């Protein structure tokens, strides 16, 4: 009997949610995605000291202000990991725009252009990269511009139908609805217990998936942020699922039967068509307390880890300069 992971791969593109390069080599996912939290963890691992050292050595040779050198070095570090991952996976690597640019359309576009050029300078074409952007109104507008330029985007920190519709309207290549963080909010609110089928994160992704399929939307749905294998199994058949190493290992060790749950021909869960402009988007998002709070919280957490990473890089640069 094939493992549940092998069965899942037969119906869903499996993506690894990690910056740990050796784990990616072992698990052999189609695509790979990272974020500031995962990058920070990977940068602190001795196995990847050479990638950090290269970025620091490069950073200390750059001119300009200290703060500018720190930010440029952090970008270099993200690119070092991204290029390494791109050499392993056959599909796409998602590289995230700084979370503190989540409300700045122009700066997000500029950062995306910088990433794409840097990847192309390393021989990694834009067709291998997804630019990961927070699903704010400003992020959606940046994605709309980038998609028209042939730069594919992954809209992340997505917790609601409003954000999913906005991403589709922007022509986003892919969205990453956060299943586990939705569940976290409802559990903290005292709700539950939940089964895999009643898990609010699972229900949200099923609704978005059905909406996209019913209305012929080409944007890829990639469930993310899982808390247990039950959530993953309840979304078997989704376009893509990005899964952390521990849960991938659990699925690989399980030889039970995996039943397909999502199918593009079944759109019964789809809500009515939604028309959005900026005012409607902001109001619809604001009406969803969970999505509003989790979007804000997610940006704050990513900014916190980004600042920690910048602080680490700053200390290393200062040490290099002193030496």
Coordinates of C-alpha atoms in Angstrom, one line a residue:
X1 CA 0.0 0.0 0.0
X2 CA 1.5 3.4 -0.9
X3 CA 1.8 5.9 1.9
X4 CA -0.7 8.7 2.3
X5 CA 2.0 11.1 1.1
X6 CA 2.3 9.2 -2.1
X7 CA -1.5 9.0 -2.5
X8 CA -1.7 12.8 -1.8
X9 CA 0.9 13.4 -4.5
X10 CA -1.2 11.6 -7.0
X11 CA -4.0 14.2 -6.6
X12 CA -2.3 17.3 -5.2
X13 CA 1.0 19.1 -5.9
X14 CA 2.9 18.8 -2.6
X15 CA 5.0 21.8 -1.6
X16 CA 7.5 21.9 1.3
X17 CA 7.0 24.7 3.8
X18 CA 10.6 25.0 5.0
X19 CA 13.9 26.8 4.5
X20 CA 15.8 23.6 5.6
X21 CA 17.6 22.6 2.4
X22 CA 18.5 19.0 3.5
X23 CA 14.9 18.4 4.4
X24 CA 13.9 19.4 0.9
X25 CA 16.4 17.1 -0.6
X26 CA 15.0 14.2 1.5
X27 CA 11.3 14.8 1.0
X28 CA 11.5 15.8 -2.7
X29 CA 8.6 18.2 -2.9
X30 CA 7.5 19.7 -6.3
X31 CA 7.8 23.3 -5.0
X32 CA 9.2 25.0 -1.9
X33 CA 8.1 28.1 0.0
X34 CA 9.7 30.1 2.8
X35 CA 8.9 33.0 5.0
X36 CA 10.9 35.3 7.4
X37 CA 10.3 32.9 10.3
X38 CA 11.5 29.8 8.4
X39 CA 14.4 31.7 7.0
X40 CA 15.5 32.9 10.4
X41 CA 15.4 29.3 11.7
X42 CA 17.4 28.0 8.8
X43 CA 20.0 30.9 9.1
X44 CA 20.6 29.8 12.7
X45 CA 21.4 26.2 11.7
X46 CA 25.2 25.3 11.5
X47 CA 24.6 23.4 8.3
X48 CA 23.8 26.6 6.4
X49 CA 26.6 28.8 7.9
X50 CA 28.2 29.0 4.4
X51 CA 25.1 30.6 3.0
X52 CA 25.1 33.2 5.8
X53 CA 28.8 33.7 5.6
X54 CA 28.6 34.4 1.8
X55 CA 25.9 37.0 2.4
X56 CA 27.9 38.7 5.2
X57 CA 31.1 38.8 3.1
X58 CA 29.1 40.3 0.2
X59 CA 27.4 42.8 2.4
X60 CA 30.6 44.2 3.9
X61 CA 31.8 45.0 0.4
X62 CA 28.7 47.1 -0.4
X63 CA 28.9 50.9 0.0
X64 CA 26.2 53.2 1.3
X65 CA 24.6 53.4 4.8
X66 CA 24.9 50.7 7.4
X67 CA 21.1 50.2 7.4
X68 CA 21.1 49.9 3.7
X69 CA 23.9 47.3 3.8
X70 CA 21.9 45.3 6.4
X71 CA 18.7 45.2 4.3
X72 CA 20.7 44.4 1.2
X73 CA 22.5 41.6 3.0
X74 CA 19.2 40.1 4.3
X75 CA 17.9 40.1 0.7
X76 CA 21.2 38.4 -0.4
X77 CA 20.6 35.8 2.3
X78 CA 17.1 35.1 1.2
X79 CA 18.4 34.7 -2.4
X80 CA 21.1 32.4 -1.3
X81 CA 18.6 30.0 0.2
X82 CA 16.1 30.5 -2.6
X83 CA 18.7 29.7 -5.3
X84 CA 19.8 26.6 -3.4
X85 CA 16.3 25.4 -3.1
X86 CA 15.7 26.1 -6.8
X87 CA 18.5 23.8 -7.6
X88 CA 16.8 21.0 -5.8
X89 CA 13.0 21.3 -6.5
X90 CA 11.8 20.9 -10.1
X91 CA 9.1 23.5 -9.7
X92 CA 8.8 26.9 -8.0
X93 CA 10.4 28.6 -5.1
X94 CA 8.5 31.3 -3.2
X95 CA 10.5 34.3 -2.0
X96 CA 8.8 36.7 0.4
X97 CA 8.8 40.5 0.1
X98 CA 9.6 42.2 3.5
X99 CA 6.6 42.1 5.7
X100 CA 7.1 45.8 6.7
X101 CA 6.3 46.6 3.0
X102 CA 2.8 45.1 3.3
X103 CA 1.1 48.5 3.0
X104 CA 3.4 50.0 0.3
X105 CA 2.5 49.0 -3.2
X106 CA 5.4 50.8 -4.9
X107 CA 8.1 49.5 -2.6
X108 CA 6.7 45.9 -2.9
X109 CA 6.9 46.2 -6.7
X110 CA 10.5 47.5 -6.5
X111 CA 11.5 44.7 -4.1
X112 CA 10.0 42.1 -6.5
X113 CA 11.9 43.6 -9.4
X114 CA 15.1 43.4 -7.4
X115 CA 14.5 39.8 -6.5
X116 CA 13.7 38.7 -10.0
X117 CA 16.8 40.5 -11.4
X118 CA 19.0 38.9 -8.8
X119 CA 17.6 35.5 -9.5
X120 CA 18.1 35.9 -13.2
X121 CA 21.7 37.1 -12.6
X122 CA 22.2 33.7 -11.0
X123 CA 20.6 31.8 -13.9
X124 CA 17.3 31.2 -12.2
X125 CA 14.5 32.4 -14.5
X126 CA 11.4 34.2 -13.3
X127 CA 9.3 31.1 -14.3
X128 CA 10.9 29.3 -11.4
X129 CA 10.1 32.0 -8.8
X130 CA 6.9 33.2 -7.0
X131 CA 7.0 36.5 -5.3
X132 CA 5.3 36.1 -2.0
X133 CA 3.2 39.2 -0.9
X134 CA 0.8 39.8 2.0
X135 CA -2.9 39.8 1.0
X136 CA -3.5 43.5 1.9
X137 CA -5.2 45.8 -0.5
X138 CA -1.8 47.3 -1.3
X139 CA -0.3 43.9 -1.8
X140 CA -3.1 42.9 -4.2
X141 CA -2.4 46.1 -6.3
X142 CA 1.3 45.3 -6.4
X143 CA 0.5 41.7 -7.5
X144 CA -1.8 43.1 -10.2
X145 CA 1.1 45.1 -11.7
X146 CA 3.7 42.3 -11.4
X147 CA 1.4 39.7 -13.0
X148 CA 0.9 41.9 -16.0
X149 CA 4.7 42.1 -16.2
X150 CA 5.0 38.3 -16.2
X151 CA 6.1 38.0 -12.6
X152 CA 4.0 35.4 -10.8
X153 CA 2.9 36.1 -7.3
X154 CA 2.0 34.0 -4.2
X155 CA -0.6 36.0 -2.1
X156 CA 0.1 34.9 1.5
X157 CA -1.4 35.7 4.9
X158 CA -4.8 34.9 3.4
X159 CA -7.7 34.2 5.8
X160 CA -10.9 35.2 4.0
X161 CA -13.0 35.0 0.9
X162 CA -12.6 38.8 0.5
X163 CA -8.8 38.4 0.1
X164 CA -9.2 35.4 -2.2
X165 CA -11.6 37.3 -4.5
X166 CA -9.2 40.3 -4.4
X167 CA -6.3 38.0 -5.4
X168 CA -8.3 36.5 -8.2
X169 CA -9.3 39.9 -9.5
X170 CA -5.6 40.9 -9.4
X171 CA -4.7 37.9 -11.6
X172 CA -2.5 36.3 -8.9
X173 CA -0.9 33.1 -9.9
X174 CA -1.4 31.5 -6.5
X175 CA -2.9 32.1 -3.1
X176 CA -1.9 30.6 0.3
X177 CA -4.9 30.4 2.7
X178 CA -3.6 29.7 6.2
X179 CA -5.6 26.8 7.5
X180 CA -4.0 26.3 10.9
X181 CA -4.0 30.0 11.9
X182 CA -7.7 30.2 11.2
X183 CA -8.2 27.2 13.5
X184 CA -6.0 28.8 16.1
X185 CA -8.2 31.8 16.3
X186 CA -11.4 29.9 16.7
X187 CA -9.9 27.6 19.4
X188 CA -8.7 30.7 21.3
X189 CA -12.2 32.1 21.1
X190 CA -13.4 29.0 23.0
X191 CA -15.0 27.2 20.0
X192 CA -14.8 23.5 19.2
X193 CA -14.0 20.8 19.5
X194 CA -13.6 20.4 15.7
X195 CA -13.4 17.4 13.4
X196 CA -11.3 17.7 10.2
X197 CA -14.5 18.3 8.3
X198 CA -15.7 21.1 10.6
X199 CA -12.3 22.7 11.1
X200 CA -12.8 26.4 10.2
X201 CA -9.6 26.6 8.3
X202 CA -10.6 23.5 6.2
X203 CA -14.1 24.9 5.6
X204 CA -12.6 28.3 4.5
X205 CA -10.3 26.6 1.9
X206 CA -13.0 24.4 0.6
X207 CA -15.2 27.4 0.1
X208 CA -12.5 29.4 -1.7
X209 CA -11.6 26.3 -3.9
X210 CA -15.3 25.8 -4.9
X211 CA -15.6 29.5 -5.6
X212 CA -12.6 29.5 -7.9
X213 CA -13.7 26.4 -9.8
X214 CA -17.3 27.5 -10.1
X215 CA -16.4 30.9 -11.7
X216 CA -13.5 29.6 -13.8
X217 CA -10.8 31.4 -11.9
X218 CA -7.3 30.1 -12.8
X219 CA -5.5 31.3 -9.6
X220 CA -4.0 28.2 -7.9
X221 CA -5.3 27.4 -4.3
X222 CA -2.5 26.2 -2.1
X223 CA -3.6 25.5 1.5
X224 CA -0.9 26.3 4.0
X225 CA -0.2 26.5 7.8
X226 CA -1.4 23.1 8.9
X227 CA -1.7 22.0 12.5
X228 CA -2.3 18.3 12.0
X229 CA -2.5 15.7 9.2
X230 CA -6.3 15.6 9.6
X231 CA -6.5 19.1 8.0
X232 CA -4.3 18.0 5.2
X233 CA -6.3 14.8 4.5
X234 CA -9.5 16.9 4.5
X235 CA -8.1 19.0 1.7
X236 CA -6.8 16.1 -0.4
X237 CA -7.3 17.1 -4.1
X238 CA -6.7 20.8 -3.5
X239 CA -4.5 22.3 -6.3
X240 CA -1.5 22.5 -4.0
X241 CA -0.7 22.0 -0.3
X242 CA 2.4 23.4 1.4
X243 CA 3.3 21.2 4.3
X244 CA 6.0 21.4 7.0
X245 CA 8.5 18.6 7.3
X246 CA 7.1 17.0 10.5
X247 CA 3.7 16.5 8.9
X248 CA 5.2 15.3 5.6
X249 CA 7.0 12.6 7.6
X250 CA 3.8 11.6 9.4
X251 CA 2.0 11.2 6.0
X252 CA 4.9 9.3 4.6
X253 CA 4.7 6.8 7.5
X254 CA 0.9 6.3 7.2
X255 CA -0.2 3.6 4.8
X256 CA -3.9 4.0 5.3
X257 CA -6.3 4.9 2.5
X258 CA -6.5 8.6 1.5
X259 CA -9.8 9.7 0.0
X260 CA -10.0 12.7 -2.3
X261 CA -12.1 15.5 -0.8
X262 CA -11.8 18.3 -3.3
X263 CA -12.7 18.0 -6.9
X264 CA -13.1 20.8 -9.5
X265 CA -16.4 19.4 -10.7
X266 CA -17.9 19.8 -7.2
X267 CA -18.7 23.4 -6.5
X268 CA -21.6 23.1 -4.0
X269 CA -19.7 25.0 -1.3
X270 CA -19.2 28.0 -3.6
X271 CA -20.8 31.3 -2.3
X272 CA -22.4 33.8 -4.6
X273 CA -20.2 35.9 -6.9
X274 CA -18.6 38.8 -5.2
X275 CA -17.8 42.1 -6.8
X276 CA -15.1 44.1 -5.1
X277 CA -13.6 47.6 -5.3
X278 CA -11.4 49.0 -2.6
X279 CA -14.2 50.1 -0.3
X280 CA -16.0 46.8 -0.6
X281 CA -12.8 44.8 0.0
X282 CA -11.9 46.8 3.1
X283 CA -15.4 46.6 4.5
X284 CA -15.8 42.9 3.8
X285 CA -12.4 42.1 5.4
X286 CA -13.3 44.3 8.4
X287 CA -16.6 42.5 8.9
X288 CA -14.5 39.2 9.3
X289 CA -13.0 39.6 12.8
X290 CA -10.9 36.5 12.5
X291 CA -9.4 37.5 9.2
X292 CA -8.7 41.1 10.2
X293 CA -7.0 40.0 13.4
X294 CA -5.0 37.2 11.9
X295 CA -3.8 39.3 8.9
X296 CA -2.6 42.0 11.3
X297 CA -1.1 39.5 13.7
X298 CA 0.7 37.6 10.8
X299 CA 2.3 40.8 9.5
X300 CA 3.5 41.7 13.0
X301 CA 5.0 38.3 13.6
X302 CA 6.8 38.2 10.3
X303 CA 8.1 41.8 10.9
X304 CA 9.3 40.7 14.3
X305 CA 11.3 37.8 12.8
X306 CA 12.5 40.0 10.0
X307 CA 13.9 42.5 12.6
X308 CA 15.5 39.6 14.5
X309 CA 17.2 38.5 11.2
X310 CA 18.3 42.1 10.5
X311 CA 19.7 42.4 14.0
X312 CA 21.7 39.2 13.5
X313 CA 23.0 40.4 10.2
X314 CA 23.9 43.9 11.6
X315 CA 26.0 42.3 14.4
X316 CA 27.8 40.1 11.9
X317 CA 28.5 43.0 9.6
X318 CA 29.8 45.1 12.5
X319 CA 32.0 42.2 13.6
X320 CA 33.3 41.8 10.0
X321 CA 34.0 45.6 9.9
X322 CA 35.8 45.5 13.2
X323 CA 38.0 42.6 12.1

